[in-house]
Short mmCIF file of C-alpha atoms in Angstrom, two decimals:
data_model
loop_
_atom_site.label_atom_id
_atom_site.label_comp_id
_atom_site.label_asym_id
_atom_site.label_seq_id
_atom_site.Cartn_x
_atom_site.Cartn_y
_atom_site.Cartn_z
CA UNK A 354 139.40 146.68 170.19
CA UNK A 355 139.34 150.03 171.79
CA UNK A 356 140.30 153.04 170.18
CA UNK A 357 143.42 153.13 171.95
CA UNK A 358 144.32 149.47 171.37
CA UNK A 359 143.61 150.36 167.72
CA UNK A 360 145.68 153.82 167.36
CA UNK A 361 148.48 152.88 169.38
CA UNK A 362 149.96 150.26 167.36
CA UNK A 363 149.28 152.40 164.05
CA UNK A 364 151.30 155.42 165.95
CA UNK A 365 153.89 153.24 166.66
CA UNK A 366 154.13 151.73 163.25
CA UNK A 367 154.33 155.24 161.62
CA UNK A 368 157.09 156.17 164.00
CA UNK A 369 159.19 152.98 163.28
CA UNK A 370 158.45 153.58 159.58
CA UNK A 371 159.62 156.96 159.52
CA UNK A 372 162.63 156.05 161.20
CA UNK A 373 163.38 153.11 158.86
CA UNK A 374 163.00 155.40 155.89
CA UNK A 375 165.09 158.06 157.23
CA UNK A 376 167.87 155.37 158.06
CA UNK A 377 168.06 154.15 154.49
CA UNK A 378 168.12 157.65 153.09
CA UNK A 379 170.55 159.15 155.23
CA UNK A 380 172.86 155.81 156.15
CA UNK A 381 172.10 155.29 152.49
CA UNK A 382 174.18 158.11 151.02
CA UNK A 383 176.89 157.72 153.41
CA UNK A 384 177.35 153.81 152.67
CA UNK A 385 176.84 154.68 149.16
CA UNK A 386 180.17 156.83 149.37
CA UNK A 387 182.02 153.82 150.70
CA UNK A 388 180.74 151.76 147.86
CA UNK A 389 182.11 154.33 145.42
CA UNK A 390 185.44 154.43 147.00
CA UNK A 391 186.82 152.07 144.76
CA UNK A 392 186.22 154.04 141.54
CA UNK A 393 188.02 157.00 143.31
CA UNK A 394 191.71 155.26 143.72
CA UNK A 395 193.69 158.68 144.49
CA UNK A 396 194.10 159.52 147.74
CA UNK A 397 193.02 163.12 148.15
CA UNK A 398 189.74 162.40 146.29
CA UNK A 399 189.23 159.74 149.20
CA UNK A 400 189.91 162.36 151.82
CA UNK A 401 187.31 164.42 150.19
CA UNK A 402 184.81 162.02 149.79
CA UNK A 403 185.30 160.93 153.53
CA UNK A 404 184.98 164.66 154.75
CA UNK A 405 181.87 164.98 153.18
CA UNK A 406 180.27 162.24 155.25
CA UNK A 407 182.48 162.79 158.40
CA UNK A 408 180.05 165.00 160.45
CA UNK A 409 176.81 163.23 159.57
CA UNK A 410 177.55 159.20 159.22
CA UNK A 411 177.17 158.35 162.90
CA UNK A 412 174.14 160.59 163.43
CA UNK A 413 172.55 158.97 160.38
CA UNK A 414 172.71 155.52 161.82
CA UNK A 415 171.10 156.23 165.18
CA UNK A 416 167.77 155.79 163.21
CA UNK A 417 168.62 152.22 162.82
CA UNK A 418 168.65 152.21 166.53
CA UNK A 419 165.23 153.89 166.78
CA UNK A 420 163.89 151.41 164.23
CA UNK A 421 165.36 148.41 165.82
CA UNK A 422 164.88 149.56 169.54
CA UNK A 423 161.29 150.93 168.69
CA UNK A 424 160.46 147.31 167.34
CA UNK A 425 161.55 145.48 170.48
CA UNK A 426 159.67 147.89 172.79
CA UNK A 427 156.30 148.32 170.87
CA UNK A 428 156.10 145.25 169.14
CA UNK A 429 157.93 142.56 170.77
CA UNK A 430 156.30 139.88 168.77
CA UNK A 431 157.69 140.97 165.90
CA UNK A 432 161.00 141.59 167.11
CA UNK A 433 161.32 138.00 168.63
CA UNK A 434 160.23 136.70 165.30
CA UNK A 435 162.20 138.85 162.58
CA UNK A 436 165.69 138.76 164.79
CA UNK A 437 166.20 134.77 165.01
CA UNK A 438 165.10 134.49 161.35
CA UNK A 439 167.30 136.91 159.95
CA UNK A 440 170.07 136.49 162.61
CA UNK A 441 172.99 135.90 160.39
CA UNK A 442 172.53 138.99 157.93
CA UNK A 443 171.79 140.85 160.78
CA UNK A 444 174.91 140.19 162.85
CA UNK A 445 177.15 140.46 159.56
CA UNK A 446 175.71 144.01 159.22
CA UNK A 447 176.70 144.84 162.43
CA UNK A 448 180.15 143.78 162.04
CA UNK A 449 180.39 145.15 158.73
CA UNK A 450 179.20 148.37 160.51
CA UNK A 451 181.96 148.21 163.15
CA UNK A 452 184.61 148.01 160.38
CA UNK A 453 183.37 150.84 158.43
CA UNK A 454 182.70 152.72 161.70
CA UNK A 455 186.39 152.53 162.99
CA UNK A 456 188.05 153.13 159.66
CA UNK A 457 186.85 156.85 159.90
CA UNK A 458 188.93 157.25 162.85
CA UNK A 459 191.84 154.85 162.18
CA UNK A 460 192.26 156.04 158.46
CA UNK A 461 193.64 159.12 159.59
CA UNK A 462 195.91 158.15 162.29
CA UNK A 463 197.27 155.30 160.25
CA UNK A 464 198.48 157.55 157.45
CA UNK A 465 200.67 156.96 155.31
CA UNK A 466 199.53 153.39 156.05
CA UNK A 467 195.89 153.65 155.68
CA UNK A 468 195.28 151.21 152.57
CA UNK A 469 193.76 148.46 154.99
CA UNK A 470 191.44 151.16 156.35
CA UNK A 471 190.36 152.14 152.80
CA UNK A 472 189.58 148.31 152.32
CA UNK A 473 187.84 148.12 155.43
CA UNK A 474 185.79 151.09 154.80
CA UNK A 475 184.93 149.89 151.33
CA UNK A 476 184.31 146.38 152.42
CA UNK A 477 182.44 147.45 155.43
CA UNK A 478 179.90 149.42 153.37
CA UNK A 479 179.24 147.05 150.68
CA UNK A 480 178.58 144.28 153.29
CA UNK A 481 176.65 146.13 155.39
CA UNK A 482 174.32 147.21 152.41
CA UNK A 483 174.05 143.95 150.82
CA UNK A 484 173.23 142.30 154.47
CA UNK A 485 170.28 144.92 154.65
CA UNK A 486 169.02 143.89 151.43
CA UNK A 487 169.10 140.30 152.64
CA UNK A 488 167.11 141.03 155.51
CA UNK A 489 164.56 143.23 153.62
CA UNK A 490 164.35 140.24 151.05
CA UNK A 491 164.06 137.58 153.89
CA UNK A 492 161.21 139.84 155.51
CA UNK A 493 159.53 140.00 152.13
CA UNK A 494 159.52 136.74 150.94
CA UNK A 495 157.76 135.72 154.41
CA UNK A 496 159.07 133.69 157.56
CA UNK A 497 157.94 130.56 158.66
CA UNK A 498 156.11 130.56 161.96
CA UNK A 499 154.81 128.09 164.36
CA UNK A 500 152.91 129.13 167.47
CA UNK A 501 154.03 132.51 167.20
CA UNK A 502 157.74 131.73 167.01
CA UNK A 503 160.44 131.54 164.33
CA UNK A 504 160.26 127.79 163.10
CA UNK A 505 162.47 127.80 159.98
CA UNK A 506 166.14 127.08 159.54
CA UNK A 507 169.25 129.32 159.68
CA UNK A 508 169.45 130.05 155.91
CA UNK A 509 165.84 130.43 155.04
CA UNK A 510 166.48 133.81 153.93
CA UNK A 511 169.04 132.56 151.25
CA UNK A 512 167.02 132.87 147.93
CA UNK A 513 167.77 134.25 144.64
CA UNK A 514 165.28 136.87 145.25
CA UNK A 515 166.97 137.86 148.41
CA UNK A 516 170.26 138.05 146.94
CA UNK A 517 168.72 140.18 144.19
CA UNK A 518 167.31 142.68 146.77
CA UNK A 519 170.60 142.53 148.54
CA UNK A 520 172.45 143.42 145.11
CA UNK A 521 169.81 146.05 144.38
CA UNK A 522 170.35 147.85 147.77
CA UNK A 523 174.18 147.96 147.40
CA UNK A 524 173.49 149.76 143.45
CA UNK A 525 170.83 151.82 145.28
CA UNK A 526 172.89 153.18 147.97
CA UNK A 527 175.83 153.75 145.53
CA UNK A 528 173.47 155.81 143.53
CA UNK A 529 172.40 158.10 146.26
CA UNK A 530 176.03 158.51 147.19
CA UNK A 531 176.83 159.60 143.82
CA UNK A 532 173.83 162.12 144.10
CA UNK A 533 175.57 163.16 147.58
CA UNK A 534 179.11 163.57 145.90
CA UNK A 535 177.34 165.88 143.16
CA UNK A 536 175.83 167.71 146.02
CA UNK A 537 178.83 168.38 148.24
CA UNK A 538 181.67 168.34 146.11
CA UNK A 539 182.97 170.01 142.89
CA UNK A 540 185.51 169.67 140.35
CA UNK A 541 186.76 166.02 139.47
CA UNK A 542 185.12 164.40 142.13
CA UNK A 543 181.42 166.01 141.17
CA UNK A 544 182.44 165.32 137.26
CA UNK A 545 183.11 161.71 138.06
CA UNK A 546 179.91 161.11 140.36
CA UNK A 547 177.58 162.57 137.40
CA UNK A 548 179.57 160.04 135.05
CA UNK A 549 178.66 157.04 137.61
CA UNK A 550 175.31 157.98 138.36
CA UNK A 551 173.46 157.19 135.26
CA UNK A 552 174.48 153.45 134.73
CA UNK A 553 173.41 153.40 138.49
CA UNK A 554 169.97 154.54 138.04
CA UNK A 555 169.68 152.43 135.20
CA UNK A 556 170.45 149.58 137.46
CA UNK A 557 168.36 150.59 140.22
CA UNK A 558 165.24 150.98 137.99
CA UNK A 559 165.65 147.62 136.62
CA UNK A 560 165.92 146.27 139.96
CA UNK A 561 162.57 148.22 140.93
CA UNK A 562 160.90 147.01 137.63
CA UNK A 563 161.72 143.21 138.58
CA UNK A 564 160.45 143.53 142.24
CA UNK A 565 157.27 145.25 140.89
CA UNK A 566 156.69 142.57 138.60
CA UNK A 567 158.06 139.46 140.62
CA UNK A 568 156.41 140.09 143.97
CA UNK A 569 153.05 140.60 142.64
CA UNK A 570 153.24 137.09 140.46
CA UNK A 571 155.08 135.27 143.23
CA UNK A 572 153.04 136.40 146.20
CA UNK A 573 149.12 136.49 145.24
CA UNK A 574 148.47 138.53 148.50
CA UNK A 575 150.31 141.45 146.79
CA UNK A 576 149.04 140.80 143.32
CA UNK A 577 145.62 141.14 144.69
CA UNK A 578 146.70 144.49 146.58
CA UNK A 579 147.68 146.34 143.45
CA UNK A 580 145.52 144.66 140.51
CA UNK A 581 142.24 144.52 142.04
CA UNK A 582 139.36 146.83 141.41
CA UNK A 583 139.19 149.76 142.48
CA UNK A 584 142.69 149.68 144.16
CA UNK A 585 144.32 149.44 140.47
CA UNK A 586 143.14 152.69 139.96
CA UNK A 587 144.14 154.55 143.16
CA UNK A 588 147.48 152.88 143.25
CA UNK A 589 148.47 153.51 139.59
CA UNK A 590 149.69 156.82 140.17
CA UNK A 591 152.73 155.00 142.16
CA UNK A 592 154.53 153.32 139.02
CA UNK A 593 153.96 156.22 137.04
CA UNK A 594 155.25 158.88 139.46
CA UNK A 595 158.35 156.46 140.00
CA UNK A 596 158.97 156.50 136.19
CA UNK A 597 158.67 160.35 136.31
CA UNK A 598 161.00 160.81 138.78
CA UNK A 599 163.36 158.23 137.26
CA UNK A 600 163.46 160.25 134.07
CA UNK A 601 164.10 163.59 136.44
CA UNK A 602 166.85 161.93 137.76
CA UNK A 603 168.40 161.03 134.48
CA UNK A 604 168.15 164.72 133.12
CA UNK A 605 169.59 166.42 136.42
CA UNK A 606 172.26 163.98 136.65
CA UNK A 607 173.20 165.24 132.94
CA UNK A 608 172.77 169.17 133.53
CA UNK A 609 170.79 169.65 136.91
CA UNK A 610 172.19 171.86 139.67
CA UNK A 611 174.13 170.17 142.36
CA UNK A 612 171.19 169.30 144.61
CA UNK A 613 168.84 167.88 142.07
CA UNK A 614 170.32 164.53 141.27
CA UNK A 615 170.33 163.75 145.08
CA UNK A 616 166.74 164.79 145.72
CA UNK A 617 165.45 162.71 142.52
CA UNK A 618 167.46 159.65 143.74
CA UNK A 619 165.97 160.01 147.27
CA UNK A 620 162.37 160.31 146.16
CA UNK A 621 162.99 157.42 143.87
CA UNK A 622 164.10 155.40 147.38
CA UNK A 623 161.03 156.58 149.05
CA UNK A 624 158.63 155.73 146.21
CA UNK A 625 160.22 152.24 146.24
CA UNK A 626 159.51 152.53 149.86
CA UNK A 627 156.07 153.48 149.73
CA UNK A 628 155.37 150.59 147.21
CA UNK A 629 156.93 147.87 149.56
CA UNK A 630 154.35 149.65 152.12
CA UNK A 631 151.61 149.20 150.11
CA UNK A 632 152.34 145.87 149.25
CA UNK A 633 152.71 144.53 152.97
CA UNK A 634 150.33 146.96 154.96
CA UNK A 635 149.45 146.12 158.07
CA UNK A 636 151.69 143.12 158.48
CA UNK A 637 154.85 143.97 160.10
CA UNK A 638 155.93 140.16 159.62
CA UNK A 639 154.20 139.33 156.29
CA UNK A 640 151.64 137.44 155.97
CA UNK A 641 151.13 136.30 159.32
CA UNK A 642 151.63 138.80 162.28
CA UNK A 643 149.98 142.69 161.78
CA UNK A 644 150.79 145.70 163.90
CA UNK A 645 148.09 144.79 166.29
CA UNK A 646 148.73 141.15 166.71
CA UNK A 647 152.47 142.19 167.28
CA UNK A 648 151.59 145.07 169.59
CA UNK A 649 153.02 145.47 173.40
CA UNK A 650 150.40 146.23 176.25
CA UNK A 651 148.97 149.56 175.65
CA UNK A 652 150.47 150.81 178.96
CA UNK A 653 154.04 149.83 177.74
CA UNK A 654 153.19 151.82 174.20
CA UNK A 655 152.27 154.64 175.85
CA UNK A 656 154.97 154.90 178.56
CA UNK A 657 157.39 154.82 175.53
CA UNK A 658 155.29 157.07 173.37
CA UNK A 659 156.03 160.02 175.95
CA UNK A 660 159.66 159.76 175.74
CA UNK A 661 159.66 159.37 172.05
CA UNK A 662 157.42 162.48 171.86
CA UNK A 663 159.80 164.61 173.93
CA UNK A 664 163.15 163.22 172.55
CA UNK A 665 162.07 162.78 168.88
CA UNK A 666 161.86 166.72 168.08
CA UNK A 667 165.11 167.15 170.05
CA UNK A 668 166.99 164.67 167.92
CA UNK A 669 165.41 166.02 164.68
CA UNK A 670 166.47 169.61 165.72
CA UNK A 671 170.00 168.80 166.23
CA UNK A 672 170.37 166.64 163.31
CA UNK A 673 168.98 169.53 161.14
CA UNK A 674 171.33 171.69 162.97
CA UNK A 675 174.30 169.66 162.14
CA UNK A 676 173.24 169.55 158.53
CA UNK A 677 172.96 173.36 158.40
CA UNK A 678 176.25 174.17 160.24
CA UNK A 679 178.09 171.85 157.80
CA UNK A 680 176.13 173.13 154.71
CA UNK A 681 177.87 173.91 151.34
CA UNK A 682 180.67 172.35 149.37
CA UNK A 683 183.47 170.47 151.24
CA UNK A 684 186.83 171.72 150.33
CA UNK A 685 189.98 169.96 149.97
CA UNK A 686 191.51 171.47 153.07
CA UNK A 687 188.97 171.26 155.86
CA UNK A 688 188.51 168.03 157.85
CA UNK A 689 185.99 167.08 160.33
CA UNK A 690 187.31 163.74 161.70
CA UNK B 22 204.41 165.79 190.67
CA UNK B 23 204.86 166.80 186.92
CA UNK B 24 208.79 166.44 186.45
CA UNK B 25 209.53 163.61 188.83
CA UNK B 26 210.85 161.22 186.28
CA UNK B 27 210.58 157.88 188.24
CA UNK B 28 206.87 158.89 188.94
CA UNK B 29 206.10 159.52 185.18
CA UNK B 30 207.75 156.63 183.86
CA UNK B 31 205.72 154.54 186.28
CA UNK B 32 202.38 156.43 185.28
CA UNK B 33 202.94 156.46 181.53
CA UNK B 34 201.89 152.85 180.82
CA UNK B 35 199.02 152.87 182.70
CA UNK B 36 196.50 154.79 180.08
CA UNK B 37 194.65 151.02 179.38
CA UNK B 38 193.28 151.02 182.79
CA UNK B 39 190.46 153.38 182.26
CA UNK B 40 189.32 150.43 179.55
CA UNK B 41 189.91 147.79 181.77
CA UNK B 42 187.92 149.45 184.64
CA UNK B 43 184.91 150.21 182.38
CA UNK B 44 185.16 146.74 180.90
CA UNK B 45 185.45 145.16 184.56
CA UNK B 46 182.39 147.03 185.65
CA UNK B 47 180.41 145.72 182.82
CA UNK B 48 181.50 142.04 183.18
CA UNK B 49 180.67 142.41 187.05
CA UNK B 50 177.08 143.37 186.02
CA UNK B 51 176.39 141.02 183.59
CA UNK B 52 177.95 137.82 185.17
CA UNK B 53 176.73 139.00 188.64
CA UNK B 54 173.22 138.78 187.79
CA UNK B 55 173.04 135.63 186.37
CA UNK B 56 171.14 133.30 186.57
CA UNK B 57 168.46 136.35 185.64
CA UNK B 58 168.36 138.27 182.77
CA UNK B 59 165.51 140.66 183.92
CA UNK B 60 166.27 140.16 187.94
CA UNK B 61 163.23 138.11 189.56
CA UNK B 62 161.26 138.34 186.43
CA UNK B 63 163.13 136.22 183.49
CA UNK B 64 165.76 133.71 183.74
CA UNK B 65 168.17 133.55 181.21
CA UNK B 66 167.81 130.32 180.12
CA UNK B 67 164.10 130.94 179.56
CA UNK B 68 164.89 134.01 177.44
CA UNK B 69 167.07 132.01 174.53
CA UNK B 70 165.90 132.98 171.14
CA UNK B 71 165.17 129.94 168.65
CA UNK B 72 168.50 130.27 166.90
CA UNK B 73 170.52 127.18 166.43
CA UNK B 74 173.82 126.47 168.27
CA UNK B 75 175.83 126.79 164.91
CA UNK B 76 174.49 130.48 164.05
CA UNK B 77 175.43 131.46 167.75
CA UNK B 78 178.91 129.78 167.82
CA UNK B 79 179.68 131.24 164.41
CA UNK B 80 178.60 134.93 165.40
CA UNK B 81 180.33 134.76 168.58
CA UNK B 82 183.64 133.75 166.90
CA UNK B 83 183.10 136.45 164.50
CA UNK B 84 182.51 138.79 167.42
CA UNK B 85 185.83 137.65 169.08
CA UNK B 86 187.85 138.12 165.85
CA UNK B 87 186.48 141.49 165.06
CA UNK B 88 187.05 142.99 168.30
CA UNK B 89 190.37 141.35 168.67
CA UNK B 90 191.39 143.26 165.58
CA UNK B 91 189.59 146.37 166.23
CA UNK B 92 190.99 146.64 169.65
CA UNK B 93 194.29 145.32 168.76
CA UNK B 94 194.78 148.16 166.13
CA UNK B 95 193.32 150.72 168.47
CA UNK B 96 195.83 149.93 171.35
CA UNK B 97 198.49 150.19 168.30
CA UNK B 98 197.24 153.77 167.10
CA UNK B 99 196.98 155.07 170.63
CA UNK B 100 200.24 153.78 172.02
CA UNK B 101 201.66 155.36 168.54
CA UNK B 102 200.00 158.54 169.07
CA UNK B 103 201.30 158.75 172.71
CA UNK B 104 204.71 158.19 171.70
CA UNK B 105 204.48 161.27 169.16
CA UNK B 106 203.29 163.35 171.84
CA UNK B 107 201.28 166.55 171.17
CA UNK B 108 201.99 167.86 167.76
CA UNK B 109 202.26 171.87 167.26
CA UNK B 110 202.26 174.47 169.99
CA UNK B 111 199.37 174.51 172.81
CA UNK B 112 197.01 177.35 171.92
CA UNK B 113 194.62 179.19 174.10
CA UNK B 114 191.55 180.43 173.16
CA UNK B 115 191.87 184.28 172.73
CA UNK B 116 188.77 185.27 173.91
CA UNK B 117 187.09 183.70 176.84
CA UNK B 118 183.74 184.41 178.27
CA UNK B 119 183.95 186.68 181.19
CA UNK B 120 183.48 184.93 184.52
CA UNK B 121 184.32 181.58 183.32
CA UNK B 122 187.26 179.45 184.36
CA UNK B 123 188.84 180.00 181.20
CA UNK B 124 188.96 183.82 181.66
CA UNK B 125 190.26 183.27 185.14
CA UNK B 126 192.90 180.74 183.97
CA UNK B 127 193.90 183.41 181.02
CA UNK B 128 194.20 186.26 183.96
CA UNK B 129 196.24 184.12 186.10
CA UNK B 130 198.48 183.37 183.15
CA UNK B 131 198.93 187.21 182.49
CA UNK B 132 199.78 188.30 186.01
CA UNK B 133 201.73 185.73 187.72
CA UNK B 134 201.24 185.47 191.67
CA UNK B 135 204.48 187.71 193.12
#
């Protein structure tokens, strides 16, 4: 394997990994606000919540496009296995995102008959988050492959494990969403978000703990990764830091500044993500296809990399600019829809 | 043209034509390139994923249902917005940059040609 053939897939894995992390954190908070809608039944509160995410949500979802599109061009083999294997949850997620997306626009136009779009917004957010959890769970537990193609059934992904990951992701997004509301709102909405955040945090930590115990026991490959010398020494900080961040999040929800609960929740998510990467590196489709096996021809990867290197900083730049323009708390009067 | 009653009456219901044109163009490309999915390289029949027919059928029906609902509601909302007409007085921006179309338009408005 030439240095180029070795490094290109690694670079692409880093780009796609970053896109997925950005997606989970960014769309996570706006999906989370949708998941929390039922706990804020009053119309002005809901208007405020929707306004707090209206300028960002569609920009946040572009990272899903980069993750999926990147996987397609850089790792076509992985794409051709993952998509058929997880076809139903992925299609369900897309349909849910459609409902949620149009709810942003239709809800304002439909007023005062907007109740059905409140329901579309909430159910779309919950179903999209749950489906993403099913996708993640289905990927982690392993996909049946023969001759480099998916060889399983339409419902292989449906297991107690993937259902738990689905529920965990819904709760996790709700936690980041609550953090976002603490960050971007004041008064009653903020106070209520603080009240909901702690039970959500406890549930998220419980799911993280269960996954951390379940996966090494159920999948020997992951157990060996974490519990063999010297890995156990090098990797011990990950659970320790996760526990400390959980404690930080708990304290910040109670008496921290507006920004701290959100930062702590996001850090918690990123640590869980790092844990999953440690468990599964270098596989794209665990446990059979690694990044080098799945890679497209070096010429394709270089060609796409040139475009990405030019466009990615621009996308990051204007995304940061949008967050800067709409910084600070949202008030009751302004609307950006 | 702006106040001929019969003409405006004829033009008013034509707003969906733009959407029809976009969809027609899309269908022309997608149907016209068959049986190739990548012309001269890969046939559609050879590009099929290992997904059972029942899954594909289910998702196709789900997409049709969702699009019917979303498009239906969209058409309804657009029609309602059009019926309501522009809300509030039309405003012109106060300070247009010099040498831009907007500045020229404002100057023309202030001094109508005699």
